[in-house]
Short mmCIF file of C-alpha atoms in Angstrom, two decimals:
data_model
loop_
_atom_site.label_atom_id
_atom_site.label_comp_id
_atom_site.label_asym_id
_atom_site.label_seq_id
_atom_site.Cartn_x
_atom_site.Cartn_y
_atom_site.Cartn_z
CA UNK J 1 30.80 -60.83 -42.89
CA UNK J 2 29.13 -57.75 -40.95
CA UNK J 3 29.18 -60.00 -37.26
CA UNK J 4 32.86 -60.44 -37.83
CA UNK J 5 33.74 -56.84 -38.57
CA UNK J 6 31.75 -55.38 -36.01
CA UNK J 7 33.19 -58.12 -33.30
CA UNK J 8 36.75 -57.06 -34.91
CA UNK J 9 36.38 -53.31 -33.98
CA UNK J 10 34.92 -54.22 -30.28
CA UNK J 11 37.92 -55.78 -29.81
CA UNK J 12 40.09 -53.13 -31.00
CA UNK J 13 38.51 -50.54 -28.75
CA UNK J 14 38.86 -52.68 -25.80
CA UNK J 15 42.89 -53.29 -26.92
CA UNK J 16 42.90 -49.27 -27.38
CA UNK J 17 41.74 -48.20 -23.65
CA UNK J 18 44.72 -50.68 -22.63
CA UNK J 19 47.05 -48.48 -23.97
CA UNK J 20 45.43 -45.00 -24.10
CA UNK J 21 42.65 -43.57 -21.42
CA UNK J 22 39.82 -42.88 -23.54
CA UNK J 23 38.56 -40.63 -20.95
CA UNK J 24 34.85 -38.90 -21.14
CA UNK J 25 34.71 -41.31 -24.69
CA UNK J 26 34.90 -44.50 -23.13
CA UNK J 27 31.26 -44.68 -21.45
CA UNK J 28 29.84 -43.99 -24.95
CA UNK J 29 32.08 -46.63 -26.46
CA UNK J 30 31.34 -49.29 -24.16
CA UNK J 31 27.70 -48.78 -25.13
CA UNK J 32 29.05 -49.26 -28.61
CA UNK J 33 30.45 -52.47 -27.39
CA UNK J 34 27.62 -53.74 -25.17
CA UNK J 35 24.81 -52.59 -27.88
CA UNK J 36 27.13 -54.64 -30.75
CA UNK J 37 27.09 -57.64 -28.23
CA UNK J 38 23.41 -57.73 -27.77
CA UNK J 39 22.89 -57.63 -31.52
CA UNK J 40 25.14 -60.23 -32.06
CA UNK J 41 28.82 -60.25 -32.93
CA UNK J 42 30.70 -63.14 -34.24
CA UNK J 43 33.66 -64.87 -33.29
CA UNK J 44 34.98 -66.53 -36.61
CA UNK J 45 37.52 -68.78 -34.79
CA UNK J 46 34.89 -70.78 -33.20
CA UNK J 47 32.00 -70.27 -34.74
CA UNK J 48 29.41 -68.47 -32.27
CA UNK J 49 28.20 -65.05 -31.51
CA UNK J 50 30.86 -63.34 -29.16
CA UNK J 51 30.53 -63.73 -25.59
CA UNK J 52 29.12 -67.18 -25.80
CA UNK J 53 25.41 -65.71 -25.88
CA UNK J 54 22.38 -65.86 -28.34
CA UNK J 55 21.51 -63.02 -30.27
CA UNK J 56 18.77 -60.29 -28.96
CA UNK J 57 17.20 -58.28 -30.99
CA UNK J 58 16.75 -54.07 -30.65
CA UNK J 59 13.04 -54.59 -29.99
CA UNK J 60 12.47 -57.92 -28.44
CA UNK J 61 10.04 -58.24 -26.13
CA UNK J 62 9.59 -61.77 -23.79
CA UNK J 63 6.39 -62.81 -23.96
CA UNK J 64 4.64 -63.06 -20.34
CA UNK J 65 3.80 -65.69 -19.44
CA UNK J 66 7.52 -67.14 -20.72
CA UNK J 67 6.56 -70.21 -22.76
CA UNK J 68 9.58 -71.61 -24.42
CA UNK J 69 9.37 -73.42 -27.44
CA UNK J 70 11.81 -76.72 -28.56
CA UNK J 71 11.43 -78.22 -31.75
CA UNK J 72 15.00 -79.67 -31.92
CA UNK J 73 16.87 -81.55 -28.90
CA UNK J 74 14.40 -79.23 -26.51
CA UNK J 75 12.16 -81.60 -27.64
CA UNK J 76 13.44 -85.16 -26.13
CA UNK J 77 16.12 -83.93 -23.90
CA UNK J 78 15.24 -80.65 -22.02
CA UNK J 79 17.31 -79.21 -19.54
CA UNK J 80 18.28 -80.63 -16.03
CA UNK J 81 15.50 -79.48 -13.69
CA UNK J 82 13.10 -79.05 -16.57
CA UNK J 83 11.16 -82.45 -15.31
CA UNK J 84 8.96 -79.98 -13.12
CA UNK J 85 7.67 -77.61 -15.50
CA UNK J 86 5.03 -78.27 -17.19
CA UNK J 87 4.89 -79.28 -20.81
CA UNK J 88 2.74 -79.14 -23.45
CA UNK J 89 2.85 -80.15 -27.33
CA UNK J 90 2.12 -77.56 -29.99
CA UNK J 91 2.52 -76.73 -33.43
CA UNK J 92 4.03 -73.44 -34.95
CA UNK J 93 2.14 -72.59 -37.42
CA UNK J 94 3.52 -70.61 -40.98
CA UNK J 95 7.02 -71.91 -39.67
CA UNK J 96 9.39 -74.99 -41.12
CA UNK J 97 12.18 -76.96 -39.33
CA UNK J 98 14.86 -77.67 -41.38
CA UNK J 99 19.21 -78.93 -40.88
CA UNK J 100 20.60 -76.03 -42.75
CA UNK J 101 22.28 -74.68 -39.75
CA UNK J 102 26.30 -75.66 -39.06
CA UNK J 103 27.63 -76.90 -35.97
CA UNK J 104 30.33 -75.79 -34.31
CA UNK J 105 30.03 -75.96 -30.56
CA UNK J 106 27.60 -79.10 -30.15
CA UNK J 107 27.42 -81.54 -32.89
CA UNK J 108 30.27 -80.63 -34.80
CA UNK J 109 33.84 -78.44 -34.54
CA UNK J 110 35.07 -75.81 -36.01
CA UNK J 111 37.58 -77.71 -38.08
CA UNK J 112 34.41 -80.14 -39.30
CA UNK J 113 31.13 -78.68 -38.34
CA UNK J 114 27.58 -80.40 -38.33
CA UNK J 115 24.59 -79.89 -39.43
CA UNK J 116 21.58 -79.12 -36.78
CA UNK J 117 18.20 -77.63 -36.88
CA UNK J 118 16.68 -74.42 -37.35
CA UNK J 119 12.76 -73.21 -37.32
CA UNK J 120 12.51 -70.52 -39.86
CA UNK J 121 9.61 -68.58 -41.28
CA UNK J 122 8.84 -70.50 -44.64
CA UNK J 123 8.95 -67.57 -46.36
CA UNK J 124 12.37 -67.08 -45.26
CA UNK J 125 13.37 -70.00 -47.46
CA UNK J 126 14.32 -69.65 -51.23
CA UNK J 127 12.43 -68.99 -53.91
CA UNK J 128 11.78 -72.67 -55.76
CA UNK J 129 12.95 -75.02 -53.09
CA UNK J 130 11.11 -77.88 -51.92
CA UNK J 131 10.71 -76.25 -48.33
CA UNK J 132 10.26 -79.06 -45.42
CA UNK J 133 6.71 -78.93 -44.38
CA UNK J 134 4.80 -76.14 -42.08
CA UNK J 135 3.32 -76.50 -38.54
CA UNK J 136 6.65 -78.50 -36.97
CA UNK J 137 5.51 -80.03 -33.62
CA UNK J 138 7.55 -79.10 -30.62
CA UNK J 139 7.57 -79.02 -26.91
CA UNK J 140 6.21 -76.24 -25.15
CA UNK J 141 7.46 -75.54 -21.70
CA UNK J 142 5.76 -72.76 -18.81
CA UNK J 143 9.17 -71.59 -17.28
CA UNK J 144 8.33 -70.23 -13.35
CA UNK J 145 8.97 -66.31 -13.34
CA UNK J 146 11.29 -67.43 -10.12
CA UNK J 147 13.51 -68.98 -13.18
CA UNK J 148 13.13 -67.22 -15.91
CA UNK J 149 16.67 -65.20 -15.61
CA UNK J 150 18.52 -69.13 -14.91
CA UNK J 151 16.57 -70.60 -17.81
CA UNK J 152 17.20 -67.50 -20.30
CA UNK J 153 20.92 -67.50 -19.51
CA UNK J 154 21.23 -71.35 -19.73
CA UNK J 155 19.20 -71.11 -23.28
CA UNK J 156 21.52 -68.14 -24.53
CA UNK J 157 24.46 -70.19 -23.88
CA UNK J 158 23.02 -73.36 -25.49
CA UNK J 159 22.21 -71.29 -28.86
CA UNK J 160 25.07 -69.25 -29.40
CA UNK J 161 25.87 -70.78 -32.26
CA UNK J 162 24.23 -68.44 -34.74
CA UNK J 163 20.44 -68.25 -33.01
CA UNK J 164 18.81 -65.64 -32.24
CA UNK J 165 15.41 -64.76 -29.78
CA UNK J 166 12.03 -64.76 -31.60
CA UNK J 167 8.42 -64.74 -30.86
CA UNK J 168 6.23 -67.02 -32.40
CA UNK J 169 2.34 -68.09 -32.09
CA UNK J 170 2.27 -71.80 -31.09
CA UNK J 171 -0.91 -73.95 -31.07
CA UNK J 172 -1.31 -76.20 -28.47
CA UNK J 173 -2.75 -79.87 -28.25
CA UNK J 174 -5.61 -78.64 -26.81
CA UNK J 175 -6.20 -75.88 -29.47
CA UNK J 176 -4.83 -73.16 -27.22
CA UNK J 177 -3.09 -70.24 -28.55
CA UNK J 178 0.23 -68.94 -26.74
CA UNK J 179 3.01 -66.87 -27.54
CA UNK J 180 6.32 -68.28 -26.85
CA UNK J 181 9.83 -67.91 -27.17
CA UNK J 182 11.99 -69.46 -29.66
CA UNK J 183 15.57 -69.91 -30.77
CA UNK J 184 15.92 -69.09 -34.64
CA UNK J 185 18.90 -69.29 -36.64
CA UNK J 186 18.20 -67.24 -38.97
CA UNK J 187 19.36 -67.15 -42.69
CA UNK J 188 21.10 -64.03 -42.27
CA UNK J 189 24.03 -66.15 -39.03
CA UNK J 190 27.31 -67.23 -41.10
CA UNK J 191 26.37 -70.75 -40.02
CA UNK J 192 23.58 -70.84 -42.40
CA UNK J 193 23.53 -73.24 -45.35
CA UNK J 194 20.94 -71.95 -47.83
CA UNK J 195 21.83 -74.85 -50.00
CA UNK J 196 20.30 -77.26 -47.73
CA UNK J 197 17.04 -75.29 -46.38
CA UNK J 198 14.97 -77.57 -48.88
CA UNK J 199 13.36 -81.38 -49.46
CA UNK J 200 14.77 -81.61 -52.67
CA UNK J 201 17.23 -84.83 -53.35
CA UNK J 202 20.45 -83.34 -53.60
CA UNK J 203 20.05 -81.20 -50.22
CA UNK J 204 18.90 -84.50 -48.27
CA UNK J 205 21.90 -86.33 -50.01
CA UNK J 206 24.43 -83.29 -48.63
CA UNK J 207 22.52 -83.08 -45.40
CA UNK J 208 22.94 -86.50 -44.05
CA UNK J 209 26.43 -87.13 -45.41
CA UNK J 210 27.17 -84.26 -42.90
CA UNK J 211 25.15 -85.77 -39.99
CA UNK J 212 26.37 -89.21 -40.97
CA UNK J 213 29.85 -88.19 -40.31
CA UNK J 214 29.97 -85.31 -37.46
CA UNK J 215 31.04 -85.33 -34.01
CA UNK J 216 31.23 -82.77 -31.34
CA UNK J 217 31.16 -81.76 -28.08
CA UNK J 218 27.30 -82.87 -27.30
CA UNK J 219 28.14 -86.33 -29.11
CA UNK J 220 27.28 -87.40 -32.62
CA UNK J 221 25.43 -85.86 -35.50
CA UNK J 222 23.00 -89.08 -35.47
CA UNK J 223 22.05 -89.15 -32.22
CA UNK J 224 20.56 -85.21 -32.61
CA UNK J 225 18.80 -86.14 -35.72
CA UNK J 226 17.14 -89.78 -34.76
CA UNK J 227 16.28 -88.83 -31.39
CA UNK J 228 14.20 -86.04 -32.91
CA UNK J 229 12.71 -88.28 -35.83
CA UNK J 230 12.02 -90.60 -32.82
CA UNK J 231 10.25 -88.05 -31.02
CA UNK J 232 8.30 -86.75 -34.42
CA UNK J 233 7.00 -90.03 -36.38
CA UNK J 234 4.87 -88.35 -38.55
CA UNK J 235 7.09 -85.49 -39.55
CA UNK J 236 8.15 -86.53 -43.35
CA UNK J 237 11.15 -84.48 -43.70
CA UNK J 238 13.04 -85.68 -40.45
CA UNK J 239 11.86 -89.68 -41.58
CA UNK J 240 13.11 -89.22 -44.98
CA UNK J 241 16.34 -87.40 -43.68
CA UNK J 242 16.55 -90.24 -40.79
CA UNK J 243 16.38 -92.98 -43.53
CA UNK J 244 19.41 -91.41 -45.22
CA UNK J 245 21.63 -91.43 -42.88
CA UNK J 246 20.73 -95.00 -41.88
CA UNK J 247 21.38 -96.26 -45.41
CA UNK J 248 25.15 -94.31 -45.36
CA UNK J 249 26.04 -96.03 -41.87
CA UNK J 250 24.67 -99.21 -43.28
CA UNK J 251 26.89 -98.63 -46.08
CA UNK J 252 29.97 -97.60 -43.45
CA UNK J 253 29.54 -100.53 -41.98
CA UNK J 254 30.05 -103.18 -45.14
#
């Protein structure tokens, strides 16, 4: 609820200084405005932070050098031009993976939204649920410093959909530690589903009638969710969420 208000009264300032000059007032405003932005506003209507952007928070910090951490559809389909960078596998340590976060803008609409991944501390989760497992593998990826501003903006786009910048310690194959940079929606985005953030039966029933039945503008629910089980084998959450949905289309389909 506080995203939307505070995107509503952006909006009305803006609509103001076209009919009144807000003189020596507007330069402080449009800080208002630009500092509300950064935070993260929301835009109700389609479901994403306001100006089509990720979430930065107040104190955020990249880490140097910029490692970038998938653990969703970074993971087995990484962004055009990504072939040259190098890669690495790692585990997050402390952190789960779970669907509890709605899709409006790639696997879903805003009329029907799906269901998609986010990495969330597991403390983060609620008290009493069956939390998905720790240390979810992922795909860590050097980004040049000669890209970093093209990769950022391409990534804030991607996860405007209720994510927002964090740091996290990864461990990689090789036992290397790294800091890296990683998308998070966090429980606190209006596209969160607290209901589903566990392993218990009745959220992995919900979750993959959702993903069984959602479509948007990156293509179907299933495609997101087995193309990361196919990537993570040993993962038991994504397997047992996989093997859902495959029994409902089986069932579709008789």
């Amino acid at each position: 609820p506080h995203f939307a208000k505070v995107g509503v009264c952006c909006d009305v300032i803006q609509q103001y200084d076209g009919h009144h000059h807000l003189g020596k007032m507007w330069p402080l405003l449009l800080f208002v405005v630009s500092t509300a932005r950064a935070l993260g506003m929301w835009d109700a209507s389609k479901g994403v932070f306001a100006g089509d952007k990720a979430a930065t928070p107040r104190s955020f910090r990249l880490p140097d050098p910029l490692w970038v951490f998938g653990y969703a559809s970074l993971v087995w389909r990484p962004e055009p031009g990504w072939e040259a960078y190098e890669r690495r596998r790692g585990v997050c340590e402390g952190w789960c993976r779970v669907f509890a976060q709605r899709s409006t803008d790639h696997r879903g609409t805003p009329e029907a939204p799906g269901l998609v991944c986010t990495m969330l501390p597991e403390t983060a989760l609620l008290d009493g649920a069956p939390a998905p497992g720790e240390k979810p593998l992922g795909t860590c990826y050097l980004i040049p410093r000669d890209d970093a501003d093209a990769v950022l903006a391409t990534l804030d786009f991607r996860e405007k959909g209720g994510y927002t910048r964090q740091v996290v310690s990864v461990t990689l194959d090789d036992g290397t530690k790294i800091e890296a940079l990683v998308y998070s929606a966090t429980t606190e985005n209006p596209n969160f589903d607290p209901s589903l953030a566990s392993t218990s039966p009745a959220a992995l029933d919900e979750a993959a009638r959702i993903i069984a039945t959602s479509v948007g503008p990156s293509g179907p629910n299933t495609e997101y969710l087995f193309q990361l089980a196919d990537a993570c084998p040993d993962d038991p959450y994504l397997q047992a969420l996989a093997s859902r949905v495959r029994a409902l289309l089986q069932q579709q389909q008789q």
